[in-house]
Coordinates of C-alpha atoms in Angstrom, one line a residue:
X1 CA -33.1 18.5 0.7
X2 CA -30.0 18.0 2.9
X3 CA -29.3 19.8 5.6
X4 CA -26.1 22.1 5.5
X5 CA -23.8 23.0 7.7
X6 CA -22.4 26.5 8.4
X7 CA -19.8 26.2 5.8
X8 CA -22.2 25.4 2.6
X9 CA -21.7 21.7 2.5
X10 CA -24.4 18.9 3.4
X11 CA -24.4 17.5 7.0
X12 CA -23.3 13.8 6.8
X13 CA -26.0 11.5 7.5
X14 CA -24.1 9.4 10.3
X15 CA -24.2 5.5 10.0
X16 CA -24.5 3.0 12.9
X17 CA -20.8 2.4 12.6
X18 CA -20.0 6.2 13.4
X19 CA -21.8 5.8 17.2
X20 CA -20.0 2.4 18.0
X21 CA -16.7 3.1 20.0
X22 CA -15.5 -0.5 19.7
X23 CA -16.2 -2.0 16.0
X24 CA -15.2 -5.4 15.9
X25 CA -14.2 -4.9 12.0
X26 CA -11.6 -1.7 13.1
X27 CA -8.4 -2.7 11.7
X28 CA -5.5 -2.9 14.3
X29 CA -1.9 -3.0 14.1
X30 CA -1.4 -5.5 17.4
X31 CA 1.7 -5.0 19.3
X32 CA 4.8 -7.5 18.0
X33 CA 2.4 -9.0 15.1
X34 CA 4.1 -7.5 12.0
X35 CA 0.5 -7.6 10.1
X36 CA -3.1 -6.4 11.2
X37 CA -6.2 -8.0 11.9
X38 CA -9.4 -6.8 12.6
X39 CA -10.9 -5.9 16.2
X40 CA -12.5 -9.3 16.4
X41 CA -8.8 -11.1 15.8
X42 CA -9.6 -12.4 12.2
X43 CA -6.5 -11.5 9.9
X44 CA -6.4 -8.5 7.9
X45 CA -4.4 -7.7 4.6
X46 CA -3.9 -4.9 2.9
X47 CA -4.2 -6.0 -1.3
X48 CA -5.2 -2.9 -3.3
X49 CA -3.5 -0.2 -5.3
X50 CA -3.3 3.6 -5.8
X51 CA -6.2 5.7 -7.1
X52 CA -7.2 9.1 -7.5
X53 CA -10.6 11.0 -7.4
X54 CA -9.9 12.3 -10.9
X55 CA -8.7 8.8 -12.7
X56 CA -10.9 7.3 -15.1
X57 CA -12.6 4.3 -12.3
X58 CA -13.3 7.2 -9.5
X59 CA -14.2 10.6 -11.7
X60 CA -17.8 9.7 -12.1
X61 CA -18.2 10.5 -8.6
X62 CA -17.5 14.0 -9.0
X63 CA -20.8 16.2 -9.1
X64 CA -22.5 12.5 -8.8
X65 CA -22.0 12.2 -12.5
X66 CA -22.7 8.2 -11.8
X67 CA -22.3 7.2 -8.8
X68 CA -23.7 4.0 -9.9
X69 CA -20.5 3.2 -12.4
X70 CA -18.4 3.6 -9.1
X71 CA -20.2 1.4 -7.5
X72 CA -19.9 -1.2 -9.6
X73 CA -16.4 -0.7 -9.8
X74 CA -15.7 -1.2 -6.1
X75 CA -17.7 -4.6 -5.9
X76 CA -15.4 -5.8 -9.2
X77 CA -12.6 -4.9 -7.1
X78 CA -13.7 -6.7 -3.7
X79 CA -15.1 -10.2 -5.9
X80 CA -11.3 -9.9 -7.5
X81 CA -10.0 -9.8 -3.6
X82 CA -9.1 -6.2 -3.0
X83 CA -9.7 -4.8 0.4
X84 CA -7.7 -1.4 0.2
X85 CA -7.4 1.9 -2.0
X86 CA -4.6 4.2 -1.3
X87 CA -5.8 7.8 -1.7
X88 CA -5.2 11.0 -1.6
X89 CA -8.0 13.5 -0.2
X90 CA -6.9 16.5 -2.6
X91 CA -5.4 15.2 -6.0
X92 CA -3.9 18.6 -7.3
X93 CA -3.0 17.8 -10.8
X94 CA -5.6 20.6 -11.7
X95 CA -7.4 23.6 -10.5
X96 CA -11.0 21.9 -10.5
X97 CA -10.5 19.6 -7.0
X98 CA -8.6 21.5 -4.2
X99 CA -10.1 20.4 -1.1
X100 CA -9.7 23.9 0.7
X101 CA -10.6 27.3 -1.4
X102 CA -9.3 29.5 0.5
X103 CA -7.6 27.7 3.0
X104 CA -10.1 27.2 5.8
X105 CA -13.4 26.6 3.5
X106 CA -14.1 22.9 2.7
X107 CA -15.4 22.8 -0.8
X108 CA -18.8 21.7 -0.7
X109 CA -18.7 19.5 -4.3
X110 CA -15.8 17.9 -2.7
X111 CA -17.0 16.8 0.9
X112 CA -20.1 15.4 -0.8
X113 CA -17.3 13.5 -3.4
X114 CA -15.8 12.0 0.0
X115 CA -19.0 11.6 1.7
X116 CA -20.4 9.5 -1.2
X117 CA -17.3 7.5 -1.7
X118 CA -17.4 6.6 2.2
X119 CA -20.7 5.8 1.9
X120 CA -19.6 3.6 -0.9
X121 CA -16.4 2.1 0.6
X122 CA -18.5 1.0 3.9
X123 CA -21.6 -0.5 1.5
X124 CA -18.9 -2.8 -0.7
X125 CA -16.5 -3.7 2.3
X126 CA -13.7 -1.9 1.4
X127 CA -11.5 0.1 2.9
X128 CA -8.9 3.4 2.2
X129 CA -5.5 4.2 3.6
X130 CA -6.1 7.8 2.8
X131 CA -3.2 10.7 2.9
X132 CA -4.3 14.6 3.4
X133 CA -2.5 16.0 0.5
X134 CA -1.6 15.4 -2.7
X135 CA 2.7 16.6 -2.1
X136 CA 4.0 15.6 -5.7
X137 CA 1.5 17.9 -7.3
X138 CA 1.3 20.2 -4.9
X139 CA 5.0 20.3 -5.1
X140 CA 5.2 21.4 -8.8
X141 CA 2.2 23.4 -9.1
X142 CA 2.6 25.5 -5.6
X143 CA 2.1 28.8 -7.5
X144 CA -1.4 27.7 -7.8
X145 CA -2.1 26.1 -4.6
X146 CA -4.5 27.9 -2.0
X147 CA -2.3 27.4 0.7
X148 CA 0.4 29.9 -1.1
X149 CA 1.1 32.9 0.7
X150 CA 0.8 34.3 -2.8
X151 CA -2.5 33.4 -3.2
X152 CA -4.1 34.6 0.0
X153 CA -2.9 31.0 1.7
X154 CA -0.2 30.1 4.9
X155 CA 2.6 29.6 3.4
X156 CA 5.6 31.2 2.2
X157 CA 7.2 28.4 0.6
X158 CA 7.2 25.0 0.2
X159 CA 9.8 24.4 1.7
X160 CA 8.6 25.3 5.0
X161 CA 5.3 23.0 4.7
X162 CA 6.3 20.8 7.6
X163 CA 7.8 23.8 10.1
X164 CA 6.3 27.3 9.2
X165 CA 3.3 27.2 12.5
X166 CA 0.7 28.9 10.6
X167 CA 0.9 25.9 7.6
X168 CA 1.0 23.1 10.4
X169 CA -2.3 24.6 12.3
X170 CA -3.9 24.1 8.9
X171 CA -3.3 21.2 8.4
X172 CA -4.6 20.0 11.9
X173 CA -7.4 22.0 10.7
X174 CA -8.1 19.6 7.3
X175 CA -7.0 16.4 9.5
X176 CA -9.3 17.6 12.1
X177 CA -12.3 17.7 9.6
X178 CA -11.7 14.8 7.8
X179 CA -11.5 12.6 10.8
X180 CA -14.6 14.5 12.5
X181 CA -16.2 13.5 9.4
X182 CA -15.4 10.7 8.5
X183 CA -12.8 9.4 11.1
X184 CA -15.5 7.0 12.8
X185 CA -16.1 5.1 9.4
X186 CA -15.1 1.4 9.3
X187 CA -13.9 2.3 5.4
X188 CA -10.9 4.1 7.3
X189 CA -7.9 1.9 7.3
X190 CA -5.3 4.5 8.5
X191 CA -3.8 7.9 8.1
X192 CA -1.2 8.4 6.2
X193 CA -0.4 11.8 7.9
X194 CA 2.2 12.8 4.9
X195 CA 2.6 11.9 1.5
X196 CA 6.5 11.3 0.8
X197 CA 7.8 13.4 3.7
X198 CA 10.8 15.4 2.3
X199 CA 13.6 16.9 3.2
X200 CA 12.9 19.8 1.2
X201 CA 9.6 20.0 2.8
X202 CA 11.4 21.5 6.1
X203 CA 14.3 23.3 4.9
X204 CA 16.1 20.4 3.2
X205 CA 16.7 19.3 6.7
X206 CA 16.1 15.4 7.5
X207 CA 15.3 16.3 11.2
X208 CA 12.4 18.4 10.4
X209 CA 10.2 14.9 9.8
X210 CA 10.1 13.2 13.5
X211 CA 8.8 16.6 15.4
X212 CA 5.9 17.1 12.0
X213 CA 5.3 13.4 13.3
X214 CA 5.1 14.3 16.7
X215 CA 3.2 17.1 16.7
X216 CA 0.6 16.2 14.3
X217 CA 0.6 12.7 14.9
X218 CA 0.1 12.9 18.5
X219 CA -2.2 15.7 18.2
X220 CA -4.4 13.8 16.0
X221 CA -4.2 10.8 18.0
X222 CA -5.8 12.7 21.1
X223 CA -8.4 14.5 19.3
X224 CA -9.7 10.6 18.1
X225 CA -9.6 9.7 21.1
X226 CA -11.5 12.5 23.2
X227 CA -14.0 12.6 20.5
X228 CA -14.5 8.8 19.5
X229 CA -12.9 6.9 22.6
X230 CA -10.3 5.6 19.4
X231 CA -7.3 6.7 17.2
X232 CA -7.4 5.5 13.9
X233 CA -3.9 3.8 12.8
X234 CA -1.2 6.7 11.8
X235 CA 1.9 6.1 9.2
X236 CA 3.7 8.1 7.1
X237 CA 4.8 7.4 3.7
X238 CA 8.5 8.2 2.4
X239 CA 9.8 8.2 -1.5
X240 CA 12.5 5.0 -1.0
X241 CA 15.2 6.7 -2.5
X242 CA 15.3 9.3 -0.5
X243 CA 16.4 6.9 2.7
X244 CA 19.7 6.4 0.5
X245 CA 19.8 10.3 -0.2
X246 CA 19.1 10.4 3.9
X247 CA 19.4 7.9 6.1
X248 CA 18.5 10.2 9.4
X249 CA 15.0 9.2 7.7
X250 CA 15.3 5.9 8.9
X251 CA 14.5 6.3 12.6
X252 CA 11.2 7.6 12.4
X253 CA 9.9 6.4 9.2
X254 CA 10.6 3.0 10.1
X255 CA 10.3 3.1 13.9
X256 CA 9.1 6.5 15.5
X257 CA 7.0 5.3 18.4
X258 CA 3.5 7.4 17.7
X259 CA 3.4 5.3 14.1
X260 CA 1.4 2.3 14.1
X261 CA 3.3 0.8 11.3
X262 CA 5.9 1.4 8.4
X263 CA 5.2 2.4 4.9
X264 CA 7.3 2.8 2.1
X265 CA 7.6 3.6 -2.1
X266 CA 9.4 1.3 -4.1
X267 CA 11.6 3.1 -6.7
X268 CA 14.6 2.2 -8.2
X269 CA 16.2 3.4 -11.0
X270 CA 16.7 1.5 -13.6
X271 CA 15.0 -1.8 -12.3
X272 CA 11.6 -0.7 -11.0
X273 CA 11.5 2.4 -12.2
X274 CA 12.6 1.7 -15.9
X275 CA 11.8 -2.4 -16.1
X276 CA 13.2 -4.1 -18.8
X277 CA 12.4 -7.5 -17.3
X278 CA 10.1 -8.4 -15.2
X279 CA 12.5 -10.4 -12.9
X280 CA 15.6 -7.3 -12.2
X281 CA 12.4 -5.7 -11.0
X282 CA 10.9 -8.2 -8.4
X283 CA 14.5 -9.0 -7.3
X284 CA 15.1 -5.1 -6.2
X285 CA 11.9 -5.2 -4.5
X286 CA 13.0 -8.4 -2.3
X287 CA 16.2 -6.7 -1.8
X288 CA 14.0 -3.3 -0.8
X289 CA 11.6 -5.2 1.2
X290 CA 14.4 -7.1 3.2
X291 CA 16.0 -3.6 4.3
X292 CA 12.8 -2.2 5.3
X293 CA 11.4 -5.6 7.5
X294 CA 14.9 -5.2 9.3
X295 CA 14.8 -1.2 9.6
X296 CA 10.7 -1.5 11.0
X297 CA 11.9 -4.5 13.1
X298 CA 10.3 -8.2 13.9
X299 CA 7.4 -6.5 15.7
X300 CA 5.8 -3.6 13.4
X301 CA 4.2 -4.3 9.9
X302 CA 5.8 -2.7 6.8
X303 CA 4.5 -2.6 3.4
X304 CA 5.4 -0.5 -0.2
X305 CA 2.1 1.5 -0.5
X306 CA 3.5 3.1 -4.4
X307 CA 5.2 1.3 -7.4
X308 CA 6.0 1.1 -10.1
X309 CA 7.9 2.2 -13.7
X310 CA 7.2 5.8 -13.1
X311 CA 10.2 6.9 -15.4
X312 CA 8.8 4.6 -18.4
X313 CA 5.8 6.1 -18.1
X314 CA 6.3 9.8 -17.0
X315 CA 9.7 10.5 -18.4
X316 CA 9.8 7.8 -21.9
X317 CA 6.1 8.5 -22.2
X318 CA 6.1 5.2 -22.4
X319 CA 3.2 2.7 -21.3
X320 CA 4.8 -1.2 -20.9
X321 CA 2.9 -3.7 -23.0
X322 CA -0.1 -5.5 -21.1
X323 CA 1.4 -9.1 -20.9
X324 CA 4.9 -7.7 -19.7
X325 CA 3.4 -5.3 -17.2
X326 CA 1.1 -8.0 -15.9
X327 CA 4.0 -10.6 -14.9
X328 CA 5.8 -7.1 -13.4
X329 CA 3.4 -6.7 -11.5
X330 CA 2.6 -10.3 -10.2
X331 CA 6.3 -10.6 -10.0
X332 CA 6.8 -7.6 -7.4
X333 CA 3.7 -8.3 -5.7
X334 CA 4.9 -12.1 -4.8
X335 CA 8.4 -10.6 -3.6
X336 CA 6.9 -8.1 -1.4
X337 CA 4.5 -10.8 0.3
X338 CA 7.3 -13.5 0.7
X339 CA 9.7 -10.6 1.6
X340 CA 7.8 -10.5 4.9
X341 CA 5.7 -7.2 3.4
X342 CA 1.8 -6.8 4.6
X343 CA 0.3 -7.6 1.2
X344 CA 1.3 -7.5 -2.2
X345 CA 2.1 -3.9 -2.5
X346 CA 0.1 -1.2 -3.9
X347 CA 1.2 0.0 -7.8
X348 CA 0.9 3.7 -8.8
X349 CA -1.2 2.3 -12.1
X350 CA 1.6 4.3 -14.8
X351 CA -0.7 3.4 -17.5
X352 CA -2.9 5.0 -20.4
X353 CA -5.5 4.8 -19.1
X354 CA -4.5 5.2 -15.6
X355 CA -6.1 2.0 -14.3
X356 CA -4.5 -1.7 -13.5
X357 CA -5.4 -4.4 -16.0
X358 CA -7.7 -7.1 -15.5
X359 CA -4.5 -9.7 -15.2
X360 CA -3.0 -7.3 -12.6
X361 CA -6.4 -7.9 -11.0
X362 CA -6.5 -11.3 -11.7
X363 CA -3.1 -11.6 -9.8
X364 CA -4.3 -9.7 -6.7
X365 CA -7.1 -11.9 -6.6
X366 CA -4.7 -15.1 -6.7
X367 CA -3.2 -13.4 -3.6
X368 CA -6.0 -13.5 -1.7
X369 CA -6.9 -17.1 -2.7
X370 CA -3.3 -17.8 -1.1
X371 CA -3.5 -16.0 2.2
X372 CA -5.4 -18.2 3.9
X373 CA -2.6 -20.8 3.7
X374 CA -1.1 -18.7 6.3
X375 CA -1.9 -18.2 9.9
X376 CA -1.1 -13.9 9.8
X377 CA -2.3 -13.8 13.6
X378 CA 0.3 -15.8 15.1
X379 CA 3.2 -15.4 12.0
X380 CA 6.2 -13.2 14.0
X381 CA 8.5 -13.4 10.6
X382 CA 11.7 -12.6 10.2
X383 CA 13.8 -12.4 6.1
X384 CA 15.3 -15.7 5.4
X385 CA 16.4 -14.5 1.6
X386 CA 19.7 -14.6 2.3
X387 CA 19.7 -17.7 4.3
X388 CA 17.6 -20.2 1.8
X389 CA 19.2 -22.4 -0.5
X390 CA 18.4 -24.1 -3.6
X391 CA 20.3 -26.9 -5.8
X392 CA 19.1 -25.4 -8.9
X393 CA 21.2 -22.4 -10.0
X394 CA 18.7 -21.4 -12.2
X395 CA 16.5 -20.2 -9.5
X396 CA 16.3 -16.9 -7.0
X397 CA 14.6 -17.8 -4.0
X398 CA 12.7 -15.2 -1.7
X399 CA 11.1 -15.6 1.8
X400 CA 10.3 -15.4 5.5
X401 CA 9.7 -17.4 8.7
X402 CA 9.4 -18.0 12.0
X403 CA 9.3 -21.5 13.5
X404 CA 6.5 -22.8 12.9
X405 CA 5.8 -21.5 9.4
X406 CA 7.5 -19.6 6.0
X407 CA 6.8 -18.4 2.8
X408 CA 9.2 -19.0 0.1
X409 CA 8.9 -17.5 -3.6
X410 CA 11.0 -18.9 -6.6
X411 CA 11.6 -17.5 -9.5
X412 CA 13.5 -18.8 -12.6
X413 CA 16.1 -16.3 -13.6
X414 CA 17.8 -18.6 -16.6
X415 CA 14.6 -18.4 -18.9
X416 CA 14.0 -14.7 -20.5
X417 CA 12.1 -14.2 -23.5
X418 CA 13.7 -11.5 -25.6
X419 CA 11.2 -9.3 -24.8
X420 CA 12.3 -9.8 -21.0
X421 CA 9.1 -11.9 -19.5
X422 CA 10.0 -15.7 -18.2
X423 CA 9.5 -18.5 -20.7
X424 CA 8.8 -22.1 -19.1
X425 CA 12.0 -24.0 -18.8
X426 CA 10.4 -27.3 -19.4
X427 CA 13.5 -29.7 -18.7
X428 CA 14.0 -27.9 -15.4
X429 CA 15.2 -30.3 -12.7
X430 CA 13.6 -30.9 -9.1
X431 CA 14.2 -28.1 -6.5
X432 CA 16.0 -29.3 -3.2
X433 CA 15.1 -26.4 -1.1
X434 CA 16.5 -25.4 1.8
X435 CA 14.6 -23.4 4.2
X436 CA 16.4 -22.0 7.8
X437 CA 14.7 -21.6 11.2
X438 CA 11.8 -24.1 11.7
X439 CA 11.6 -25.9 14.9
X440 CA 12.3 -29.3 14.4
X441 CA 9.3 -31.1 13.3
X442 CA 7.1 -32.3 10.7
X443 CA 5.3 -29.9 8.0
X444 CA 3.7 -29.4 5.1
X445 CA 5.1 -27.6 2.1
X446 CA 2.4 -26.4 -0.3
X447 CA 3.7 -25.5 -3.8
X448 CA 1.3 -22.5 -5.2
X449 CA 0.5 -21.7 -9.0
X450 CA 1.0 -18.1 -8.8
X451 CA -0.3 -17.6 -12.4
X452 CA -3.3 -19.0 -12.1
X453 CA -4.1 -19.6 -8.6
X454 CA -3.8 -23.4 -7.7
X455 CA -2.0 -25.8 -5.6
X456 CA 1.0 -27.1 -7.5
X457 CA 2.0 -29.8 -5.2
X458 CA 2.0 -31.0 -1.9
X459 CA 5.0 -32.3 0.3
X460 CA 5.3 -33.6 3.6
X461 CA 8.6 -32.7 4.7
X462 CA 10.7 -32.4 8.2
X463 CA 13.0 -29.6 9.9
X464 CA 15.7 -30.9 11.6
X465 CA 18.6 -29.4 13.5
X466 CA 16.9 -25.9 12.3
X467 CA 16.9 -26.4 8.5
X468 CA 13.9 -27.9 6.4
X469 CA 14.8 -29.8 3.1
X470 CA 12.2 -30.3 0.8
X471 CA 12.5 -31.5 -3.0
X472 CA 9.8 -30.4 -5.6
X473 CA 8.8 -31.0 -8.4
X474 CA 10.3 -29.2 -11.4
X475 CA 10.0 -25.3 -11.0
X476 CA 9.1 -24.2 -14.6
X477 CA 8.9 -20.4 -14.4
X478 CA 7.7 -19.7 -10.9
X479 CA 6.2 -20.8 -7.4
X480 CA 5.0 -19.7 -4.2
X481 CA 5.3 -22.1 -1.1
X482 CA 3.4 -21.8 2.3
X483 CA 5.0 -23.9 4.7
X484 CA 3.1 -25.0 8.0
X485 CA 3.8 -26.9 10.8
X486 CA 1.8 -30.1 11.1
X487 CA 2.4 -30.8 15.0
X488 CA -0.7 -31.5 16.8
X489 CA -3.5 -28.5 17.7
X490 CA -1.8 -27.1 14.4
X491 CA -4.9 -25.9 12.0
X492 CA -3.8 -26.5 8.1
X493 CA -5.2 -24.2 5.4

C-alpha cells in the first residue's frame, strides 16, 4: 500500500528527474529568442490544445477508472506531433473535482488524478502548460465554490479574488503544493499563474493584475528556486477582448518583467468566435497575432493558448461540421505560426464530444513535419504582413522574418464554397511574391502542402536591396513557405 501523507493522500513516488537541478530537457524561454528550446539548446514548440480532467480523452483517469485508455491517448497525440496540453488543475464545471475541500485540504482522489497523469505525461514525452484554477467556472458557479466566504472559504466575493490577502495566501498555498509536488517534473512546461486575469477579478480595476503578478509571481519564483535551485517558466493568460475593453492590460500581460513570455486567447466576435468561413477567421487571427508580437516585443515569445467558435458552440448550441471545422482550424493554426506565434495555437475543442478531430490532429502533425524547415534557435522575427506583396489579388499573404530567414502563408480569398471552405482555383496564375527584410543574398524558398504535409516546390531565389522576389507556381487554395538563407555555414532543412 502507498504511503500517505498527513493530509490523506499518497506520498508521490519521486522520479530521477525530480532530484536533478539542471535537466537538459527543461524548457526555457532564452533571453531575446522569441520561442523556447530545451536546456540542451534543441528547439522547442509548443503544438497541442486545451483539455480538461473531466473531457471525454482525460476522465478515465479519475478514480483510475483506465488509466490504460489515457495512456494510449497521450502516445496517439505525441506519434500525431503534439508536445503540449493546456490545463487547468481544478475544472469546476461540477461539484465532483474541486481540488481543495475546504480550502486548505488537497483532495486525495484528485492529487492521485494529477500524480498519475504526471506520471503519464513524463512516460509519453509530453508536456502541460497547467493554470491553478479553473476562473470561467469558478466565475459562474462561485456560490458553490469552497473558497466562498459563504461556504466556510476566503473569500467574500469574486471580485476580490486577485486583492482580498486572505484569497491570495491561498492561492500561494495551492501553487505552493502543486509545484512541491510536482514542480520538479520535466512534464511541466510553465505556470500559467491566472486563467484570463480580469478586471472584475480585482474590483473591475485593470491595475489590480501587475501587483497579483508581482506578488505571486515573484513569490513563486523564489520558493522554486530555494527548494529546487530552478523556477519553472511563469505567464499569465488574458481573454483577447478584454485588451480592447482595457488597454492598461497591455503592459504587463505582454511585457511585465517577472513573465517569461506572453500568452493570449483568441476571440473575436463574429469571425473566430462565430466562423462562417474558414478564411474571415484565420485573417483576424493574423491581424490578432501581429498586435500581440508587436505589444510582447522582438525578444519574448507569444502565443494564443485558447480558440475557437465559442459563441457557435456555447451560445447557437451549435457544433461546426467536421470538414469546415477542420480547414478552421488548420487555417488559424498556419496564421498564428507565420504571424510570428510559438506554435500553431491551442483550440478550446467547442465540439460534441469535446475532443479535436482526427484532421485537426492530422494538421498539427503537418506542423510539426514543417518546423524543422526552420532554424527556431537563431530566428529573432519580426511581422512582415503588412509589408509582403503579391501580384495575384486573389491571395492574402501572412508572415515573419528576420534576415536570414521568413515564413510566409498564403491563402486564396477569391475561391469560397457556399458553405464557406476554399475550393481549388485551378486556373490560378503564378505568385510573384514579395518578401521584405532579408539580407542580400541567395536563398531557398520552399513551398509547403499544408493539407497534406509535403513539399510543393522548391525555388532558388535572391534578396536584393532588402526585398526577395520569388515566383511560384500556381497557388490553388493555400501554401506555407519557409525561406532560408543558403550563404555558406548555413544548415538547410
Amino acid at each position: 500500500m502507498a504511503k500517505r501523507g498527513a493530509s490523506g493522500y499518497p506520498a508521490r513516488v519521486l522520479l530521477a528527474s525530480d532530484q536533478a537541478v539542471r535537466r537538459p530537457d527543461r524548457i526555457h524561454a532564452p533571453e531575446g529568442l522569441p520561442y523556447f528550446t530545451r536546456g540542451d539548446g534543441a528547439a522547442w514548440t509548443p503544438i497541442g490544445h486545451n483539455d480538461a480532467i473531466t473531457w471525454p480523452e482525460l476522465s478515465p483517469l479519475f478514480r483510475r477508472r483506465d488509466p490504460a485508455a489515457v495512456e494510449r491517448h497521450l502516445l496517439w497525440l505525441r506519434d500525431h506531433g503534439v508536445t503540449c496540453i493546456r490545463l487547468m488543475l481544478e475544472y469546476c464545471h461540477g461539484e465532483h473535482r474541486y481540488f481543495e475541500r475546504p480550502v486548505g485540504r488537497f483532495v486525495p482522489n484528485m492529487v492521485r488524478l494529477w500524480d498519475d497523469l504526471f506520471e503519464l505525461l513524463e512516460k509519453t514525452g509530453l508536456r502541460v502548460l497547467l493554470t491553478p484554477y479553473d476562473t470561467f467556472f469558478m466565475w459562474i458557479r462561485w456560490r458553490h465554490h469552497p473558497y466562498n466566504r459563504a461556504n466556510g472559504g476566503v473569500c467574500a466575493s469574486r471580485g476580490s479574488w486577485l486583492t482580498c490577502p486572505d484569497t491570495r495566501a491561498a492561492i500561494k498555498d495551492r501553487l505552493g503544493f502543486a509545484s512541491d509536488r510536482w514542480g520538479g517534473s520535466p512534464a511541466l512546461f510553465a505556470w500559467d499563474l491566472w486563467n484570463e486575469i480580469h478586471p472584475a477579478h480585482g474590483g473591475n480595476d485593470p491595475a489590480a493584475a501587475a501587483p497579483f503578478i508581482d506578488d505571486v509571481g515573484s513569490w513563486l519564483r523564489t520558493r522554486e528556486i530555494e527548494r529546487r535551485g530552478y523556477a519553472n517558466l511563469q505567464t499569465v493568460s488574458v481573454f483577447g477582448p478584454e485588451l480592447i475593453n482595457h488597454p492598461a492590460l497591455v503592459e504587463p500581460i505582454f511585457r511585465h518583467p517577472g513573465l517569461d513570455f506572453a500568452n493570449t486567447h483568441l476571440y473575436e466576435k463574429g469571425t473566430i468566435d462565430a466562423p462562417r468561413d474558414t478564411v474571415a477567421p484565420a485573417l483576424a487571427v493574423a491581424r490578432l497575432m501581429q498586435k500581440a508580437v508587436q505589444d510582447a516585443g522582438t525578444g519574448r515569445a507569444v502565443f494564443d493558448s485558447e480558440h475557437g467558435p465559442i459563441h457557435s458552440f456555447k451560445d447557437k448550441k451549435r457544433t461546426l461540421p467536421e470538414a469546415f471545422d477542420d480547414e478552421y482550424f488548420r487555417h488559424i493554426q498556419w496564421a498564428h505560426l507565420a504571424s510570428g506565434g510559438a506554435g500553431g495555437g491551442m483550440r478550446w475543442p467547442n465540439r460534441h464530444p469535446h475532443v479535436l478531430t482526427a484532421g485537426m490532429r492530422q494538421a498539427q502533425q503537418v506542423l510539426a513535419q514543417f518546423l524543422p524547415r526552420i532554424d527556431w534557435t537563431s530566428f529573432r522575427r519580426r511581422n512582415l504582413t503588412d509589408e509582403l506583396h503579391c501580384d495575384d489579388a486573389g491571395l492574402a499573404l501572412v508572415g515573419c522574418g528576420d534576415e536570414a530567414q521568413a515564413i510566409v502563408w498564403a491563402v486564396r480569398t477569391d475561391s469560397l464554397s457556399p458553405e464557406g471552405t476554399v475550393r481549388s482555383k485551378e486556373l490560378a496564375p503564378p505568385a510573384t511574391l514579395r518578401i521584405p527584410g532579408l539580407a542580400n543574398g541567395a536563398y531557398r524558398v520552399t513551398a509547403y502542402d499544408t493539407r497534406h504535409g509535403n513539399a510543393a516546390g522548391s525555388y532558388e531565389a535572391e534578396s536584393r536591396d532588402g526585398m526577395l522576389c520569388v515566383t511560384t507556381a500556381p497557388i490553388e487554395r493555400d501554401l506555407v513557405f519557409a525561406i532560408r538563407t543558403t550563404a555558406p555555414g548555413e544548415a538547410q532543412a
